Structure formats: C-alpha cells, structure tokens
Amino acid sequence: MFAHLAQLKKRYSWIWSSGWPFVVASDATPLERLRVYGLQVELAGRRAITRLIGWPLMLVCWPITSLFGAIKAARKDRSDGGTSAWEGFRKYYSAAILHNARPGDLQSLQVSSGIGAEMAPHLMYNRDSRIWQALNRVSGANGEDVQDKARFYLLARQAGLPVVPVYAAFSGGESLLPIDRAAATGSSLFVKSLRGQQGQGAAIWRWGEHDGVAGYGDGTGVYPTLDALLAALSHEDCVVQPLLVDHAALRAAGSEGLSSLRIVTVRTPEGQVQAACSLLLMAKGMLSQYGHSYAVDIHNGRLTTWLDTSEGFKRSPVAEDFALPAIPEWAALVEMVCQAHRTGFAAFSSLGWDVVLTDDGPLLLEANQGWGIMLHQVLGEPLGHTAIGTAAAAWLDHLAKR
C-alpha cells in the first residue's frame, strides 16, 4: 500500500483539511479541482501547527480509513445483491484514493439511485458546501443575508421580489422590524426560527375559538390577542408569517400543508445565473420535510422520480397517472429565482431557493447556502453534469487569472 502511495505522490498533489486529505490529478474534473480550492481557503484560516502536523498525519490516515470504508461498502453490496466483494472493494477504494470519494456515500448512492462509483469524479458531497461558501467570501457575500430570515425578507422586498411577508421578527427580545398588526390581527400565523434550519422552531397559531376561548391557539395554549401572542413570541428568536395554503394542483396531488419547491441556482464570475436542479418537497402535515420528495426536471418542470422511503430510501419513477405531472408555470418560476439571484443576492455563487406555490401565485420563502447536495443526486443525476459543473469550470478560469 505504501509503495502505491509513493507512486500517487509523484502524480498527485495532496492537501489536508479537517480530517480529509485531497488529491488532484491533471485530468480532474472542474468539481474536483474546485473542491480543493475550497479546502485551501479553509486551511488558510487554520493554525500553523494544524497545517504542519495534519498533512503528514492524514497522508497516511486517509488511505487507511478509506480502506476500511471500502471493505464495509463492498460487504454491504454483497449482502444486498450477491455481487463480488472484491470487485466492490476495488471500485470503492479506487474512487476514494483517486477522487476523494467516501466509500459509504458511493455505496448509498448505488443502492438508492443506481449511480455507480465510476461517477465519482462528477459527484458532490455534503462537505462540498464549503466550495461555494469559499466562493461567496471571494465575492463578498454576507451569509446573514440568507441565514437571517428577517434580513432575507427585507432584502427581497427592497429588490422588488415576490416574497412571503414577515409580520414580525424578534431576536434577543427585541423587535427587528415594524410589526404589521393590521395584516396579522385575526389571521392564522406560522412561526419559525429566525436562523434555524429543517423547520426548527416551527409552530402554527390558528385564529379562532379553542375550547370555548377565542384567540390564537396551537393546541397547547391560547392567547386572546395578537399583542399577547407577540409578547410570548418575543422571547424567542423567530419570524411570524401568514399561514399559507398550497396551490390547488398540489392539494389535488396529496399535499396536506405548505409544500416547498427547492430550486438551486448558480452564478458565474461574470454574473450569469442559471438554474441547475430542483426538488419538490410535498408536505404531509405541518412541514414539507415530513412529506415526499420528488425530482423536478429543470428544463420543463416535470416530476421525474420520487424517494420511496418504504423501500429503504430508493429512487422510483413517478407514476404516469400521478395527479401532478409537472409544476405549473415552470418557466416563470425558474426566471423568478434567477432574477432574485441576479438582483437581490448577486454576491452568492450558489443558492437553494425555497419557493411556495399558492393559488395567488408563487412566493419566495427563503434562500439557503446549504441546499441538500446528496438528495438532489439521489433523485436526479451527478451534479457535475448540471449547470453546476459548467459554473465550476468558469470559476476555475476566473480564479486562475487572479
């Protein structure tokens, strides 16, 4: 093994960061080379002793840890489908050494969606979000513009974008923007964390009569007036929004709440913005995270595959007679998020836009720097084959000229 590593050292340059070494071959894809740039930016901010000791340590640790990972992945393949353990080990370990691919991730993609290890050079992994965050720093993007939901709302409104209203927002007990009492009074409200993710802090406060008491109730208590409710919510870091209802087409397809359409856009250094991939998170209950996930063809808005959790999180084709064959007004939706990226958040290299579809039209709900890398590939294709791969090549050319 060490003789093999010596040969690799002659052909590849190694970079260590955060417990993960990286190799870059002369024929590496743009995604692979841009991944190393992101790691270089991260590594530059680490202590000198970490950089000094970490490189030789992980030069040895990565081949050893990936060796055991490849063995485990190959055994899973053999137990699941009777495939050759040796052949599985060979492909997983080669991908780990030559393309920095984690064997466990490759095996999971193989099982869930049929994406083989040979696609490793064109894949992205959850840790690759650091690539785009590094590019965001190059462009001067402020992550709080999208992490802080009240700030996002204000920026979107300033840019003239259609955005879900924020009636009130609180941080540290202080109000962040003027409270829209006229709109919030007598209306059911949706509350979520100011900076959280995955539905953190989500609650529905319905206006009406609750066990004979009129006011805002969530099943655990009732506040008779808006001011009483806001006084309680002011102790949380949260935003207060209207409780919206899905578009009729989504309700007919089985939505039970407010679904979310995730559209990922990427920007080149020249400012060109293009949609790369998309998912529909169909709500089952209060949050879209609790429902079904569907891949949406970025070119025409058709639903192509869905994640069948009853079969071990495996990709399945959408039935031909499914009640929602395509997202309504798809071309206009894509243009809306591209325009939002260009005009309101132009410093970001990539963003995942959460769009809600209502009977009154689509609205931007929020934007995310981390946008679910692996799920897009489980339901779709390697991200290097999308507009993300093209943008990566453009960014590499740009960085080489700096």
Short mmCIF file of N, CA, C and O in Angstrom, two decimals, residues 281-364:
data_model
loop_
_atom_site.label_atom_id
_atom_site.label_comp_id
_atom_site.label_asym_id
_atom_site.label_seq_id
_atom_site.Cartn_x
_atom_site.Cartn_y
_atom_site.Cartn_z
N LEU A 281 -40.68 19.24 -2.32
CA LEU A 281 -40.89 18.61 -1.02
C LEU A 281 -42.38 18.74 -0.69
O LEU A 281 -42.84 19.80 -0.29
N MET A 282 -43.12 17.66 -0.94
CA MET A 282 -44.57 17.68 -0.77
C MET A 282 -44.94 17.51 0.69
O MET A 282 -44.55 16.54 1.35
N ALA A 283 -45.70 18.46 1.20
CA ALA A 283 -46.00 18.49 2.64
C ALA A 283 -46.95 17.36 3.04
O ALA A 283 -47.94 17.08 2.37
N LYS A 284 -46.62 16.73 4.15
CA LYS A 284 -47.50 15.78 4.83
C LYS A 284 -47.53 16.22 6.30
O LYS A 284 -46.66 15.87 7.08
N GLY A 285 -48.50 17.01 6.65
CA GLY A 285 -48.52 17.60 7.97
C GLY A 285 -48.07 19.05 7.90
O GLY A 285 -48.16 19.71 6.85
N MET A 286 -47.52 19.57 8.99
CA MET A 286 -47.20 20.99 9.08
C MET A 286 -46.06 21.38 8.15
O MET A 286 -46.08 22.44 7.55
N LEU A 287 -45.03 20.51 8.01
CA LEU A 287 -43.82 20.89 7.31
C LEU A 287 -43.58 20.03 6.08
O LEU A 287 -43.91 18.83 6.07
N SER A 288 -42.97 20.62 5.07
CA SER A 288 -42.65 19.87 3.86
C SER A 288 -41.60 18.80 4.13
O SER A 288 -41.54 17.79 3.42
N GLN A 289 -40.76 18.97 5.17
CA GLN A 289 -39.72 17.99 5.47
C GLN A 289 -40.31 16.64 5.85
O GLN A 289 -39.63 15.62 5.80
N TYR A 290 -41.58 16.62 6.27
CA TYR A 290 -42.18 15.38 6.71
C TYR A 290 -42.87 14.63 5.57
O TYR A 290 -43.44 13.57 5.79
N GLY A 291 -42.82 15.16 4.37
CA GLY A 291 -43.54 14.56 3.26
C GLY A 291 -42.67 13.80 2.28
O GLY A 291 -41.62 13.27 2.63
N HIS A 292 -43.11 13.76 1.04
CA HIS A 292 -42.42 13.04 -0.02
C HIS A 292 -41.55 14.00 -0.83
O HIS A 292 -41.91 15.16 -1.03
N SER A 293 -40.44 13.47 -1.32
CA SER A 293 -39.51 14.27 -2.13
C SER A 293 -39.57 13.81 -3.57
O SER A 293 -39.50 12.60 -3.85
N TYR A 294 -39.66 14.77 -4.50
CA TYR A 294 -39.74 14.49 -5.92
C TYR A 294 -38.65 15.29 -6.66
O TYR A 294 -38.41 16.45 -6.34
N ALA A 295 -38.04 14.67 -7.65
CA ALA A 295 -37.13 15.40 -8.52
C ALA A 295 -37.94 16.10 -9.60
O ALA A 295 -38.92 15.55 -10.12
N VAL A 296 -37.53 17.32 -9.93
CA VAL A 296 -38.22 18.11 -10.95
C VAL A 296 -37.23 18.37 -12.08
O VAL A 296 -36.12 18.86 -11.85
N ASP A 297 -37.62 18.03 -13.29
CA ASP A 297 -36.77 18.28 -14.45
C ASP A 297 -36.57 19.78 -14.60
O ASP A 297 -37.53 20.53 -14.77
N ILE A 298 -35.32 20.22 -14.53
CA ILE A 298 -35.03 21.65 -14.52
C ILE A 298 -35.41 22.31 -15.84
O ILE A 298 -35.62 23.53 -15.90
N HIS A 299 -35.55 21.53 -16.90
CA HIS A 299 -35.83 22.10 -18.23
C HIS A 299 -37.32 22.33 -18.48
O HIS A 299 -37.69 23.28 -19.17
N ASN A 300 -38.16 21.47 -17.92
CA ASN A 300 -39.58 21.59 -18.24
C ASN A 300 -40.51 21.49 -17.03
O ASN A 300 -41.73 21.58 -17.18
N GLY A 301 -39.98 21.27 -15.84
CA GLY A 301 -40.80 21.24 -14.65
C GLY A 301 -41.53 19.94 -14.39
O GLY A 301 -42.35 19.86 -13.47
N ARG A 302 -41.27 18.90 -15.16
CA ARG A 302 -41.95 17.62 -14.97
C ARG A 302 -41.36 16.87 -13.77
O ARG A 302 -40.15 16.90 -13.54
N LEU A 303 -42.24 16.22 -13.02
CA LEU A 303 -41.80 15.38 -11.92
C LEU A 303 -41.31 14.05 -12.50
O LEU A 303 -42.04 13.38 -13.25
N THR A 304 -40.09 13.68 -12.17
CA THR A 304 -39.48 12.51 -12.81
C THR A 304 -39.34 11.31 -11.86
O THR A 304 -39.68 10.19 -12.23
N THR A 305 -38.81 11.55 -10.67
CA THR A 305 -38.62 10.46 -9.71
C THR A 305 -39.05 10.91 -8.33
O THR A 305 -39.21 12.10 -8.07
N TRP A 306 -39.23 9.95 -7.44
CA TRP A 306 -39.56 10.28 -6.06
C TRP A 306 -38.83 9.33 -5.13
O TRP A 306 -38.40 8.24 -5.54
N LEU A 307 -38.68 9.74 -3.87
CA LEU A 307 -37.94 8.95 -2.90
C LEU A 307 -38.92 8.07 -2.14
O LEU A 307 -39.73 8.54 -1.34
N ASP A 308 -38.84 6.78 -2.41
CA ASP A 308 -39.73 5.81 -1.79
C ASP A 308 -39.13 5.34 -0.47
O ASP A 308 -38.27 4.47 -0.44
N THR A 309 -39.57 5.93 0.62
CA THR A 309 -39.00 5.60 1.92
C THR A 309 -39.44 4.22 2.40
O THR A 309 -38.80 3.63 3.28
N SER A 310 -40.52 3.69 1.86
CA SER A 310 -40.96 2.36 2.27
C SER A 310 -40.05 1.28 1.71
O SER A 310 -40.07 0.14 2.19
N GLU A 311 -39.24 1.62 0.73
CA GLU A 311 -38.32 0.67 0.11
C GLU A 311 -36.87 0.97 0.47
O GLU A 311 -35.97 0.68 -0.32
N GLY A 312 -36.65 1.56 1.61
CA GLY A 312 -35.28 1.82 2.04
C GLY A 312 -34.66 3.03 1.37
O GLY A 312 -33.48 3.00 1.03
N PHE A 313 -35.43 4.10 1.17
CA PHE A 313 -34.94 5.34 0.57
C PHE A 313 -34.37 5.09 -0.83
O PHE A 313 -33.23 5.42 -1.13
N LYS A 314 -35.21 4.52 -1.67
CA LYS A 314 -34.79 4.24 -3.03
C LYS A 314 -35.57 5.11 -4.02
O LYS A 314 -36.73 5.41 -3.82
N ARG A 315 -34.87 5.49 -5.08
CA ARG A 315 -35.49 6.30 -6.13
C ARG A 315 -36.44 5.44 -6.96
O ARG A 315 -36.09 4.33 -7.37
N SER A 316 -37.62 5.99 -7.22
CA SER A 316 -38.61 5.31 -8.05
C SER A 316 -39.18 6.30 -9.05
O SER A 316 -39.28 7.50 -8.77
N PRO A 317 -39.57 5.82 -10.24
CA PRO A 317 -40.16 6.75 -11.22
C PRO A 317 -41.55 7.20 -10.78
O PRO A 317 -42.29 6.44 -10.14
N VAL A 318 -41.88 8.44 -11.09
CA VAL A 318 -43.21 8.95 -10.79
C VAL A 318 -44.21 8.27 -11.73
O VAL A 318 -43.97 8.15 -12.93
N ALA A 319 -45.32 7.82 -11.18
CA ALA A 319 -46.33 7.13 -11.98
C ALA A 319 -46.88 8.05 -13.07
O ALA A 319 -47.03 9.26 -12.87
N GLU A 320 -47.17 7.48 -14.22
CA GLU A 320 -47.66 8.27 -15.35
C GLU A 320 -48.99 8.94 -15.05
O GLU A 320 -49.29 10.00 -15.62
N ASP A 321 -49.79 8.34 -14.17
CA ASP A 321 -51.10 8.92 -13.85
C ASP A 321 -51.08 9.74 -12.57
O ASP A 321 -52.14 10.04 -12.00
N PHE A 322 -49.88 10.13 -12.11
CA PHE A 322 -49.80 10.95 -10.90
C PHE A 322 -50.54 12.26 -11.12
O PHE A 322 -50.47 12.86 -12.20
N ALA A 323 -51.22 12.74 -10.08
CA ALA A 323 -52.10 13.91 -10.21
C ALA A 323 -51.36 15.19 -10.54
O ALA A 323 -51.97 16.17 -11.00
N LEU A 324 -50.03 15.23 -10.31
CA LEU A 324 -49.24 16.43 -10.60
C LEU A 324 -48.11 16.04 -11.56
O LEU A 324 -46.99 15.78 -11.12
N PRO A 325 -48.36 16.00 -12.86
CA PRO A 325 -47.30 15.61 -13.79
C PRO A 325 -46.17 16.63 -13.89
O PRO A 325 -45.02 16.27 -14.15
N ALA A 326 -46.50 17.91 -13.69
CA ALA A 326 -45.48 18.96 -13.82
C ALA A 326 -45.87 20.14 -12.92
O ALA A 326 -47.04 20.32 -12.57
N ILE A 327 -44.87 20.94 -12.58
CA ILE A 327 -45.10 22.14 -11.76
C ILE A 327 -45.75 23.22 -12.64
O ILE A 327 -45.23 23.52 -13.73
N PRO A 328 -46.84 23.82 -12.20
CA PRO A 328 -47.49 24.85 -13.01
C PRO A 328 -46.58 26.06 -13.24
O PRO A 328 -45.81 26.46 -12.36
N GLU A 329 -46.68 26.65 -14.44
CA GLU A 329 -45.96 27.88 -14.78
C GLU A 329 -44.45 27.75 -14.50
O GLU A 329 -43.83 28.64 -13.92
N TRP A 330 -43.87 26.64 -14.94
CA TRP A 330 -42.50 26.35 -14.58
C TRP A 330 -41.50 27.38 -15.10
O TRP A 330 -40.61 27.82 -14.38
N ALA A 331 -41.61 27.75 -16.35
CA ALA A 331 -40.65 28.69 -16.92
C ALA A 331 -40.63 30.01 -16.15
O ALA A 331 -39.56 30.58 -15.91
N ALA A 332 -41.80 30.48 -15.73
CA ALA A 332 -41.87 31.73 -14.97
C ALA A 332 -41.23 31.56 -13.59
O ALA A 332 -40.59 32.49 -13.08
N LEU A 333 -41.37 30.39 -12.99
CA LEU A 333 -40.76 30.13 -11.69
C LEU A 333 -39.23 30.16 -11.77
O LEU A 333 -38.56 30.76 -10.93
N VAL A 334 -38.70 29.51 -12.80
CA VAL A 334 -37.25 29.49 -12.98
C VAL A 334 -36.72 30.90 -13.19
O VAL A 334 -35.70 31.31 -12.61
N GLU A 335 -37.40 31.67 -14.00
CA GLU A 335 -36.97 33.04 -14.24
C GLU A 335 -37.05 33.87 -12.97
O GLU A 335 -36.21 34.74 -12.72
N MET A 336 -38.06 33.60 -12.13
CA MET A 336 -38.22 34.35 -10.88
C MET A 336 -37.03 34.15 -9.96
O MET A 336 -36.48 35.11 -9.41
N VAL A 337 -36.58 32.89 -9.79
CA VAL A 337 -35.46 32.65 -8.87
C VAL A 337 -34.14 33.13 -9.47
O VAL A 337 -33.27 33.63 -8.74
N CYS A 338 -34.00 33.01 -10.79
CA CYS A 338 -32.78 33.52 -11.42
C CYS A 338 -32.71 35.04 -11.28
O CYS A 338 -31.64 35.61 -11.01
N GLN A 339 -33.84 35.69 -11.45
CA GLN A 339 -33.89 37.14 -11.28
C GLN A 339 -33.61 37.53 -9.84
O GLN A 339 -32.90 38.52 -9.57
N ALA A 340 -34.13 36.75 -8.90
CA ALA A 340 -33.86 37.02 -7.49
C ALA A 340 -32.38 36.91 -7.18
O ALA A 340 -31.82 37.73 -6.44
N HIS A 341 -31.72 35.92 -7.76
CA HIS A 341 -30.28 35.74 -7.55
C HIS A 341 -29.50 36.91 -8.15
O HIS A 341 -28.58 37.45 -7.52
N ARG A 342 -29.89 37.31 -9.36
CA ARG A 342 -29.16 38.38 -10.05
C ARG A 342 -29.32 39.73 -9.37
O ARG A 342 -28.36 40.50 -9.28
N THR A 343 -30.53 40.03 -8.91
CA THR A 343 -30.81 41.39 -8.46
C THR A 343 -30.72 41.58 -6.95
O THR A 343 -30.30 42.63 -6.47
N GLY A 344 -31.12 40.56 -6.19
CA GLY A 344 -31.16 40.73 -4.74
C GLY A 344 -30.01 40.11 -3.99
O GLY A 344 -29.67 40.56 -2.88
N PHE A 345 -29.35 39.09 -4.59
CA PHE A 345 -28.34 38.33 -3.86
C PHE A 345 -27.19 37.95 -4.80
O PHE A 345 -26.73 36.80 -4.82
N ALA A 346 -26.73 38.94 -5.55
CA ALA A 346 -25.78 38.69 -6.64
C ALA A 346 -24.40 38.26 -6.17
O ALA A 346 -23.61 37.75 -6.97
N ALA A 347 -24.06 38.47 -4.91
CA ALA A 347 -22.72 38.12 -4.43
C ALA A 347 -22.58 36.62 -4.15
O ALA A 347 -21.46 36.13 -3.99
N PHE A 348 -23.68 35.88 -4.11
CA PHE A 348 -23.62 34.46 -3.79
C PHE A 348 -23.32 33.64 -5.04
O PHE A 348 -23.88 33.89 -6.11
N SER A 349 -22.46 32.64 -4.89
CA SER A 349 -22.12 31.78 -6.02
C SER A 349 -23.20 30.75 -6.30
O SER A 349 -23.40 30.34 -7.44
N SER A 350 -23.88 30.28 -5.27
CA SER A 350 -24.99 29.36 -5.45
C SER A 350 -25.97 29.53 -4.30
O SER A 350 -25.58 29.88 -3.18
N LEU A 351 -27.25 29.31 -4.59
CA LEU A 351 -28.29 29.41 -3.56
C LEU A 351 -29.37 28.37 -3.86
O LEU A 351 -29.69 28.09 -5.03
N GLY A 352 -29.92 27.82 -2.79
CA GLY A 352 -31.09 26.96 -2.93
C GLY A 352 -32.32 27.74 -2.50
O GLY A 352 -32.46 28.11 -1.32
N TRP A 353 -33.20 28.02 -3.45
CA TRP A 353 -34.38 28.85 -3.18
C TRP A 353 -35.55 27.97 -2.79
O TRP A 353 -35.89 27.02 -3.49
N ASP A 354 -36.20 28.32 -1.68
CA ASP A 354 -37.44 27.66 -1.29
C ASP A 354 -38.59 28.54 -1.75
O ASP A 354 -38.74 29.68 -1.31
N VAL A 355 -39.37 27.98 -2.67
CA VAL A 355 -40.49 28.70 -3.26
C VAL A 355 -41.78 28.00 -2.87
O VAL A 355 -41.86 26.76 -2.91
N VAL A 356 -42.77 28.77 -2.45
CA VAL A 356 -44.09 28.20 -2.16
C VAL A 356 -45.04 28.59 -3.28
O VAL A 356 -44.99 29.71 -3.80
N LEU A 357 -45.91 27.64 -3.64
CA LEU A 357 -46.88 27.87 -4.71
C LEU A 357 -48.26 27.99 -4.08
O LEU A 357 -48.73 27.07 -3.42
N THR A 358 -48.88 29.13 -4.24
CA THR A 358 -50.22 29.37 -3.71
C THR A 358 -51.17 29.66 -4.87
O THR A 358 -50.74 29.88 -6.00
N ASP A 359 -52.45 29.67 -4.56
CA ASP A 359 -53.43 29.99 -5.61
C ASP A 359 -53.28 31.42 -6.10
O ASP A 359 -53.73 31.76 -7.20
N ASP A 360 -52.65 32.28 -5.29
CA ASP A 360 -52.45 33.68 -5.68
C ASP A 360 -51.11 33.89 -6.37
O ASP A 360 -50.77 35.02 -6.71
N GLY A 361 -50.34 32.82 -6.56
CA GLY A 361 -49.06 32.94 -7.25
C GLY A 361 -47.91 32.43 -6.41
O GLY A 361 -48.06 32.18 -5.20
N PRO A 362 -46.72 32.30 -7.00
CA PRO A 362 -45.55 31.82 -6.26
C PRO A 362 -44.91 32.92 -5.43
O PRO A 362 -44.95 34.10 -5.80
N LEU A 363 -44.29 32.53 -4.31
CA LEU A 363 -43.60 33.47 -3.43
C LEU A 363 -42.29 32.85 -2.97
O LEU A 363 -42.21 31.63 -2.73
N LEU A 364 -41.28 33.68 -2.83
CA LEU A 364 -40.02 33.23 -2.24
C LEU A 364 -40.21 33.09 -0.73
O LEU A 364 -40.66 34.02 -0.07
#
